[in-house]
XYZ file of C-alpha atoms in Angstrom:
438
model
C -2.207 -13.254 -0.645
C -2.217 -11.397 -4.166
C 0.993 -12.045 -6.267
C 3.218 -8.630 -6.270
C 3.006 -6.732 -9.416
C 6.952 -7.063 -10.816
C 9.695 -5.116 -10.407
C 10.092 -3.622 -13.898
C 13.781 -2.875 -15.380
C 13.944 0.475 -16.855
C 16.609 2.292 -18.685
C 17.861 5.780 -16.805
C 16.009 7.575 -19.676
C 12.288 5.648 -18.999
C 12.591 5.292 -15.175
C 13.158 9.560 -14.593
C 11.534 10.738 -17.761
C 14.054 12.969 -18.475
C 12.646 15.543 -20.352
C 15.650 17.800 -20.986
C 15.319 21.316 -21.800
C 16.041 23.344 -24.759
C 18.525 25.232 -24.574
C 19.656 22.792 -21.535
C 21.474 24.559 -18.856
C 24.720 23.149 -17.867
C 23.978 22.187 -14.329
C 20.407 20.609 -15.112
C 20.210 16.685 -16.250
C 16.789 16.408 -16.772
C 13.056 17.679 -15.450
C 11.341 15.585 -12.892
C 8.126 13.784 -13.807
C 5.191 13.642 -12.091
C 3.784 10.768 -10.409
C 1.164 8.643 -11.519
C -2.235 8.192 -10.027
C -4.100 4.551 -9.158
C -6.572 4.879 -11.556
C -8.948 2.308 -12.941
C -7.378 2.419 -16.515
C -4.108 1.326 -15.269
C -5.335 -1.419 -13.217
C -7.016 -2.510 -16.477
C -3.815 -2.558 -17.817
C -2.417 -5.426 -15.329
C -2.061 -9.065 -16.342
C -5.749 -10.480 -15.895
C -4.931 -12.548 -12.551
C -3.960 -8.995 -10.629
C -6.683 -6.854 -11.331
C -9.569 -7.798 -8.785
C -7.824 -7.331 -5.812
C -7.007 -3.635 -7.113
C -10.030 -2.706 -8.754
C -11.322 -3.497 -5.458
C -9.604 -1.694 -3.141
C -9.943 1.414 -6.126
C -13.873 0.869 -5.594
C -13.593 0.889 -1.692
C -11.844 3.679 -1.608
C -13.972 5.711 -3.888
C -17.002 4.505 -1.859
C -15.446 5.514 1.478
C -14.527 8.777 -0.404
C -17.937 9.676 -1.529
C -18.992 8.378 2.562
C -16.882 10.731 4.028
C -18.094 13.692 2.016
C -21.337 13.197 2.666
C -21.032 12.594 6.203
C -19.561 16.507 6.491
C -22.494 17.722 3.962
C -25.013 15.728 6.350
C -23.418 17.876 9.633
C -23.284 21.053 7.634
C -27.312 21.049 6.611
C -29.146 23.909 8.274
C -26.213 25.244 9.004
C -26.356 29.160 8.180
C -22.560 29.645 8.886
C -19.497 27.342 8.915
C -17.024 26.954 11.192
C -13.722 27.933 9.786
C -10.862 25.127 9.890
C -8.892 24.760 12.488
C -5.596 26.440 12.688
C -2.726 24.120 11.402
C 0.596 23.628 13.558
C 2.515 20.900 15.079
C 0.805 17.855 15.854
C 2.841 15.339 17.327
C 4.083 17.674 19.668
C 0.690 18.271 21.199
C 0.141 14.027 21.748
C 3.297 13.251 23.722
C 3.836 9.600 24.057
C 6.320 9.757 26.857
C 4.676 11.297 30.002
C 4.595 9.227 33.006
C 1.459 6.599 32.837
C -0.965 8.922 35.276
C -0.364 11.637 33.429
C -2.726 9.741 30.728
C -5.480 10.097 33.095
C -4.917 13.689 33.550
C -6.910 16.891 32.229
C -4.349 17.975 30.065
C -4.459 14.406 28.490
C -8.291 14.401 28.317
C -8.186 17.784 26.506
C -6.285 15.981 23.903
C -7.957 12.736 23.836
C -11.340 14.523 23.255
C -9.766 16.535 20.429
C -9.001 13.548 18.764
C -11.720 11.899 19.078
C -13.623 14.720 17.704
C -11.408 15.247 14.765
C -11.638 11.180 13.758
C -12.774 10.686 10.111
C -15.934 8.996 9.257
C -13.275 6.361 7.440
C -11.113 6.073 10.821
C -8.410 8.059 10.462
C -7.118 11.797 11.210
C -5.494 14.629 9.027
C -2.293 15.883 9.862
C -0.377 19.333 11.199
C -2.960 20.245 13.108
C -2.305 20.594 17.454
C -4.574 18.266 19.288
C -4.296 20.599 22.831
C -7.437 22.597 21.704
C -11.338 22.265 21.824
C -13.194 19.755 19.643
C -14.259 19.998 16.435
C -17.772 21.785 16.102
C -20.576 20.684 14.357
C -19.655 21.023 10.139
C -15.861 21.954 10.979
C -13.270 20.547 8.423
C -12.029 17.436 9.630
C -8.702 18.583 8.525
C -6.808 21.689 9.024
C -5.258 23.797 5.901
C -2.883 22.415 4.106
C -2.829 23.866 0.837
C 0.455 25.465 -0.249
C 0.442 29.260 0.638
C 3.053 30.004 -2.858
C 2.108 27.266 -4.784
C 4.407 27.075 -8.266
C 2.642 26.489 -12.130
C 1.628 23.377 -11.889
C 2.403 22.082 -8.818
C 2.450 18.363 -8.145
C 1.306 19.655 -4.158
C -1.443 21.633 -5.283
C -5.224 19.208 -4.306
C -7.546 18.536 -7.072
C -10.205 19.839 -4.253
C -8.621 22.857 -2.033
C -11.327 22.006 0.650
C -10.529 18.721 0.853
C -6.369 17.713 1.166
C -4.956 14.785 3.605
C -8.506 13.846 5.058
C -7.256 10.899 6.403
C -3.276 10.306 6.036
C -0.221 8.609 7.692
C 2.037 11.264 7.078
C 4.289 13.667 9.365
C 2.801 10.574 12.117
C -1.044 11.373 11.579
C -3.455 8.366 12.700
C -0.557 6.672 14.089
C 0.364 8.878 16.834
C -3.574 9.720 17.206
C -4.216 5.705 17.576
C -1.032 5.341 20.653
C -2.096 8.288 22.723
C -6.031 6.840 22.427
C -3.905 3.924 24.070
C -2.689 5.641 26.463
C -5.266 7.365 27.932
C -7.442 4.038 27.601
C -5.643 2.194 29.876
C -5.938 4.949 33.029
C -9.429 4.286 32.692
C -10.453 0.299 32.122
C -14.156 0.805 32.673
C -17.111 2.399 30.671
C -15.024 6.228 30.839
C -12.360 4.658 28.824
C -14.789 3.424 26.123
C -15.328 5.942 23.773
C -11.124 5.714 22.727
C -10.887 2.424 23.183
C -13.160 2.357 20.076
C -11.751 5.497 18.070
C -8.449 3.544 18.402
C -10.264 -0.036 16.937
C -11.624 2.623 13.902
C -8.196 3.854 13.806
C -6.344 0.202 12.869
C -9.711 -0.661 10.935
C -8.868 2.198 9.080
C -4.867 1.401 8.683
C -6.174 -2.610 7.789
C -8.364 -1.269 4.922
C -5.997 1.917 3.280
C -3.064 -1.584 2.885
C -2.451 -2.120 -1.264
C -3.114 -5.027 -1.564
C 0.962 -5.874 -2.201
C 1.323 -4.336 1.234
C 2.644 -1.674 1.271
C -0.029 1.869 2.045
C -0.391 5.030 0.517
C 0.156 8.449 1.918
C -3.250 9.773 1.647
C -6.679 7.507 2.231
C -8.982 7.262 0.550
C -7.071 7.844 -2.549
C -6.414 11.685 -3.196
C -4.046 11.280 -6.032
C -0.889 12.126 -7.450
C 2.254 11.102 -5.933
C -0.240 10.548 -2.415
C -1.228 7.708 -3.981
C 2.290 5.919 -3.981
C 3.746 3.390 -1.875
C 5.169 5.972 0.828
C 8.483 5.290 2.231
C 8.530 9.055 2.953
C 8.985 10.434 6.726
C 9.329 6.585 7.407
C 5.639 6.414 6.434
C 5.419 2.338 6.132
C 7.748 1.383 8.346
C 5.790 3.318 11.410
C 2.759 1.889 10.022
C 4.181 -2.074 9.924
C 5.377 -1.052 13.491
C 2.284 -0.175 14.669
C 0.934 -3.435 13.336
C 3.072 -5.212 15.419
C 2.154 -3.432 18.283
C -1.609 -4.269 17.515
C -0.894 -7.942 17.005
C 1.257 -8.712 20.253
C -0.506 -6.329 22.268
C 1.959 -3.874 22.853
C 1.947 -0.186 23.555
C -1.072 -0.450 25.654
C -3.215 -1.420 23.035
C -4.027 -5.203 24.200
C -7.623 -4.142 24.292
C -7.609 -4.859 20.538
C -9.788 -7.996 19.396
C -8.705 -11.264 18.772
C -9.489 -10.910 15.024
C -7.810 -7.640 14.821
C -4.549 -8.933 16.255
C -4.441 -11.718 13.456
C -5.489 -9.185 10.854
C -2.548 -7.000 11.884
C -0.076 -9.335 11.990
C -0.905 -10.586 8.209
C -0.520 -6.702 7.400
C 2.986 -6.435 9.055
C 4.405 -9.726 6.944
C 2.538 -8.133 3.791
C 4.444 -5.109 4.373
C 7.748 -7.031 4.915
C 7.154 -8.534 1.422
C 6.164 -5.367 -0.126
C 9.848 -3.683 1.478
C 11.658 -7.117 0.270
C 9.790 -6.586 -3.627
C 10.520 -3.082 -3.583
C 14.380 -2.949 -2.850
C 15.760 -1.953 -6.177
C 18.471 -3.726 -7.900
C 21.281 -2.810 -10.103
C 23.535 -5.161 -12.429
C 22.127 -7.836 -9.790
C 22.686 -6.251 -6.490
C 20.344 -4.927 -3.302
C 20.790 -1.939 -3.017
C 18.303 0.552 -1.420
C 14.471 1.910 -1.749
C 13.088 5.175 -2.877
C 10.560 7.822 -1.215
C 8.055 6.440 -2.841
C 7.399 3.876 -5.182
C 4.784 3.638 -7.913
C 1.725 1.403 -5.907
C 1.512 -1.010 -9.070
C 4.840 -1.017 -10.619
C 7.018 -0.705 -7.673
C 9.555 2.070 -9.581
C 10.796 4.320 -7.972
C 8.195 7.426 -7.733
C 8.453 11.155 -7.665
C 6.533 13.660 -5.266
C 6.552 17.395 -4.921
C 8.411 19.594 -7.850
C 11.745 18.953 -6.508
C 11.695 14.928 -5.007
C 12.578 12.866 -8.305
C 11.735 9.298 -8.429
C 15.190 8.731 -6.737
C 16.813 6.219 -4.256
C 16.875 7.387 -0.729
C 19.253 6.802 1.999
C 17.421 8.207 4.688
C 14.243 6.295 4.294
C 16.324 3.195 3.241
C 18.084 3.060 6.410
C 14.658 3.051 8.277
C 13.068 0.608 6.396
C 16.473 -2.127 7.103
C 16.239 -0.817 10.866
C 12.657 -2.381 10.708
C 14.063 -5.253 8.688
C 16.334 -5.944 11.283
C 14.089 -5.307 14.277
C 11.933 -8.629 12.706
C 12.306 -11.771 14.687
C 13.680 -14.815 13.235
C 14.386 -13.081 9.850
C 13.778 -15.342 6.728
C 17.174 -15.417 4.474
C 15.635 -12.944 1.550
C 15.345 -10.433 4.759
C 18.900 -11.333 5.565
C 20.366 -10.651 2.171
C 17.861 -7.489 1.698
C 19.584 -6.165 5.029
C 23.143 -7.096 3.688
C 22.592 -5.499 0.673
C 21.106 -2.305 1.535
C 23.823 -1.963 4.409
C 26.739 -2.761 1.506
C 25.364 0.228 -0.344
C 25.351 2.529 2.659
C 28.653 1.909 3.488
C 29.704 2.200 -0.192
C 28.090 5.896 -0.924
C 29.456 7.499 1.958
C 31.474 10.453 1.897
C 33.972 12.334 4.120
C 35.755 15.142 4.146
C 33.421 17.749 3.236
C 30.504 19.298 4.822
C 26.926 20.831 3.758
C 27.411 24.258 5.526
C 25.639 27.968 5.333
C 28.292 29.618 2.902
C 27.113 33.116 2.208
C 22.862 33.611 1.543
C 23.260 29.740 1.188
C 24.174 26.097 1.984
C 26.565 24.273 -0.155
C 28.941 21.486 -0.249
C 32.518 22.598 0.594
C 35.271 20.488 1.445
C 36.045 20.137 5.295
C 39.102 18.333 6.065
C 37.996 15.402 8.974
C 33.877 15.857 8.298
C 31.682 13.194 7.984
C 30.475 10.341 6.679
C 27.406 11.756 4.873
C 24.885 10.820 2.641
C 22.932 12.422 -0.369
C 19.224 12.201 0.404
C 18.721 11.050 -3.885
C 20.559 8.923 -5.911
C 19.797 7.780 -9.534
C 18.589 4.670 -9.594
C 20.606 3.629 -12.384
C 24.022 5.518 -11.799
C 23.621 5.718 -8.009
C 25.204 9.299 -8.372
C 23.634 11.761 -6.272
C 20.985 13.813 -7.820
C 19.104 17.204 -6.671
C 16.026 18.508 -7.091
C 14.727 22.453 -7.710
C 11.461 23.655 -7.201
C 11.122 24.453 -11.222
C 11.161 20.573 -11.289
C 14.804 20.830 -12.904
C 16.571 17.894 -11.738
C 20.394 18.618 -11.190
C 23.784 16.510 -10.204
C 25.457 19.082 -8.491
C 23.017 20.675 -4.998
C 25.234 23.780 -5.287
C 23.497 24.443 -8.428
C 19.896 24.578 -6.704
C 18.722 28.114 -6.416
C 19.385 29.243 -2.705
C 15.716 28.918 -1.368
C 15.856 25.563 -2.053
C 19.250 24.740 -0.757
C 18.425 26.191 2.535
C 14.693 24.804 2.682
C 15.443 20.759 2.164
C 17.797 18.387 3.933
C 20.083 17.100 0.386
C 22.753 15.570 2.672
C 22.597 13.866 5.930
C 23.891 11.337 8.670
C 20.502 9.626 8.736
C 22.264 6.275 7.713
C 24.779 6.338 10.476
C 22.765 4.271 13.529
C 21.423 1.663 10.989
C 25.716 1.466 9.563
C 26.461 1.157 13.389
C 23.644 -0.873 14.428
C 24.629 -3.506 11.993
C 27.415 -5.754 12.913
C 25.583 -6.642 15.996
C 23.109 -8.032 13.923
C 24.883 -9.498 11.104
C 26.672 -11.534 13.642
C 23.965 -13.092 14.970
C 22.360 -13.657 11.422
C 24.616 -13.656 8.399
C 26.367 -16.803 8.089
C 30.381 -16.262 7.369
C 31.509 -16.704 4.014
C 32.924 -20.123 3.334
C-alpha cells in the first residue's frame, strides 16, 4: 500500500491563510482561502518515493475524463438538436431503499432502475440532484442535470471551469451510492437473464468507486477530477464514510449485492481498511491530542481544506461524529482506532455547549441564551484554537455567527446536535474496548 503523505503542522496563520482585510472589520478574523487542486506540479513536488502512485491515478483520471467526453460527442454526432438536461431535484428521494422486497420487482421500481441505468457514466458512476422516477436519458442528453449556481458570487469557489460539464460522476448528496443499492435491489427480484443488465451497472458502479480511491484512501467528491475543493478528501455530507460502508457491503455480501465477484469482494475490502487508515492519518492533532477531522482535507497534505466561499478549512463536528460512528461500527478495532475513537469522543464532549439556542430572532437566526437548551455544537472550529469559527458568503471568515449577514445565517446549519448519538452511543462501546486506566 503507498505510504500516507504526512500530516503537516501549520501555524493558525499558514493553515487558514488569513488574509485580513484593510480596513479589517471588527467581527471578521480573516478571508477564507481557496482550495487547492491535484495537479501534476504538486505531485512533482512530493518526496520521490510518493509520486507514481499519484501521477498515476492524475493520468487515469484525465484519460477517463477525456473518455467520457467523447463518449457524449460520439452520441451527439448527426444530431441536429440536443436534448436539453434533465430537470434537477431530489434524488435520493426518488430511489427509496426501504420498500418491502417485492416492491423491487415492481413497475414503479423498474421505472427507476431503467433511469439509472440510462443515466450511468461511461466511467461508472452517476451525477447527483437529479429524480430517478422519470424516463431515460435520450440519445446525446447530459448525463448530469444542472448544477451550476443560479447567483453565483465574484469568484466563486462553486462556479465549474466547464458550465456544461459539473459533478459528472460524484459521491455527493448520496450519488452512485444510492444508485449502486437500489440496482441491488431490484437485482435480486429477478435472478435470471431480466436482472442482468443492473446486476452489471452496479459491478461498473463499485469499479467506478475502486478506481476514483486516492491512493492514501480516502476519495474525492467529484470523479474524474473536476477541481477545486472537489478534488479534496471529502468528509462532507458523510461522503467517505458512506463510501467505506458501501465497501463493506460489497466485500461481505451485504445489502443484496452478493452477486459481486470474488475479486471485487477482496478489492473492496482492501478499499474499506485503506479508508480506515486514511480517517486514522487524517484526525488532526493539537499540543498532542486526537481531536476531530475537517470537511475536507487537502488529498496530498491531509490539512484541513476549504470548499464553497463560506466553508473554511475548519474542524467539523458533524462530519467528525460520522466518521468515529464508522470507526466504531469496525470489528475487532486495532488500538490506533481505539484511541482515534477516544479522542475524537473527548473533544465532543469537551466543546459542547448549553444553555443557549440558535433560534429565528427577527429577519434572522442567532445565538441567544436559553436557560435549559442544549448541548450543541458549532459546525467549524479552528484547527488551532478550536474556537468556533463562521463563514460568509464574501469569503469573510468570522468568530461570532451573529455577525454573518442574515442570508447566510438562515441558509447554513452553524450549530447543531449532530454529535449527540455518536456522545451517547459511546460508553457502550468504550466498555467493551477501552481498557480502564490503571
Amino acid at each position: 500500500m503507498p505510504s500516507l503523505c504526512p500530516i503537516l503542522v501549520f501555524h493558525r496563520v499558514a493553515l487558514l491563510t488569513l488574509v485580513l482585510a484593510e480596513p479589517v472589520l471588527a467581527a471578521q478574523i480573516g478571508t477564507i482561502p481557496p482550495a487547492e487542486s491535484l495537479t501534476a506540479s504538486r505531485i512533482a513536488a512530493l518526496p520521490a518515493a510518493d509520486r507514481a502512485p499519484w501521477a498515476a491515478y492524475l493520468a487515469r483520471s484525465e484519460a477517463q475524463w477525456a473518455a467520457d467526453r467523447e463518449a457524449l460527442a460520439a452520441e451527439r454526432q448527426g444530431l441536429s438538436t440536443l436534448p436539453p438536461a434533465r430537470a434537477g431535484g431530489h434524488s435520493e428521494g426518488s430511489m427509496p431503499l426501504d420498500k418491502p422486497a417485492n416492491w423491487y420487482a415492481s413497475e414503479g421500481a423498474l421505472v427507476v432502475a431503467r433511469n439509472i441505468l440510462s443515466f450511468q457514466t461511461p466511467a461508472g458512476g452517476w451525477g447527483k440532484n437529479q429524480p430517478r422516477n422519470a424516463p431515460p436519458r435520450e440519445r446525446g442528453q447530459a448525463y448530469v442535470a444542472e448544477n451550476n449556481l443560479k447567483k453565483p458570487s465574484p469568484n466563486d469557489y462553486d462556479l465549474p471551469q466547464d458550465s456544461q460539464w459539473s459533478y459528472v460522476g460524484t459521491v455527493d448528496n448520496d450519488a452512485t451510492i444510492t444508485e449502486i443499492r437500489f440496482l441491488a435491489r431490484v437485482a435480486k427480484q429477478f435472478p435470471g437473464a431480466a436482472g442482468e443488465p443492473y446486476r452489471q451497472a452496479a459491478q461498473r458502479g463499485v469499479v467506478y468507486l475502486l478506481a476514483a480511491q486516492f491512493p492514501n484512501g480516502g476519495w474525492p467528491q467529484v470523479w474524474p477530477l473536476q477541481g477545486g475543493y472537489h478534488d479534496a478528501v471529502t468528509l462532507n455530507d458523510n461522503a467517505l464514510v458512506e463510501v467505506a460502508e458501501l465497501m463493506g457491503m460489497v466485500s461481505r455480501g451485504e445489502a443484496e449485492l452478493g452477486f459481486m465477484p470474488a475479486n471485487m469482494k477482496t478489492a473492496a475490502a482492501a478499499a474499506q481498511a485503506r479508508s480506515v487508515q486514511l480517517l486514522l492519518a487524517a484526525q488532526i492533532r493539537i499540543n498532542g491530542k486526537l481531536t476531530m477531522w475537517a470537511q475536507q482535507h487537502d488529498p496530498l497534505t491531509l490539512a484541513p481544506s476549504s470548499a464553497r466561499n463560506y466553508e473554511p478549512p475548519a474542524l467539523c463536528s458533524g462530519e467528525s461524529a460520522n466518521a468515529l460512528r464508522f470507526l466504531m461500527s469496525l470489528p475487532n478495532p486495532s488500538p490506533a482506532i481505539i484511541e482515534a475513537v477516544k479522542g475524537g469522543v473527548a473533544m465532543l464532549k469537551s466543546l459542547a455547549v448549553r444553555d443557549v439556542g440558535f433560534v429565528k430572532v427577527d429577519d434572522a437566526r442567532r445565538l441567544v441564551a436559553q436557560p435549559g437548551a442544549g448541548p450543541l455544537w458549532a459546525r467549524y472550529y479552528d484547527p488551532v484554537t478550536l474556537r468556533p469559527v463562521f463563514g460568509d458568503r464574501d469569503k469573510s471568515l468570522h468568530d461570532d455567527v451573529n455577525d454573518l449577514s442574515a442570508e447566510r445565517r438562515n441558509g447554513y446549519s452553524w450549530w447543531g446536535t449532530w454529535p449527540m448519538k455518536t456522545v451517547a452511543d459511546y460508553d457502550a462501546w468504550a466498555a467493551r474496548w477501552v481498557k480502564p486506566a490503571s
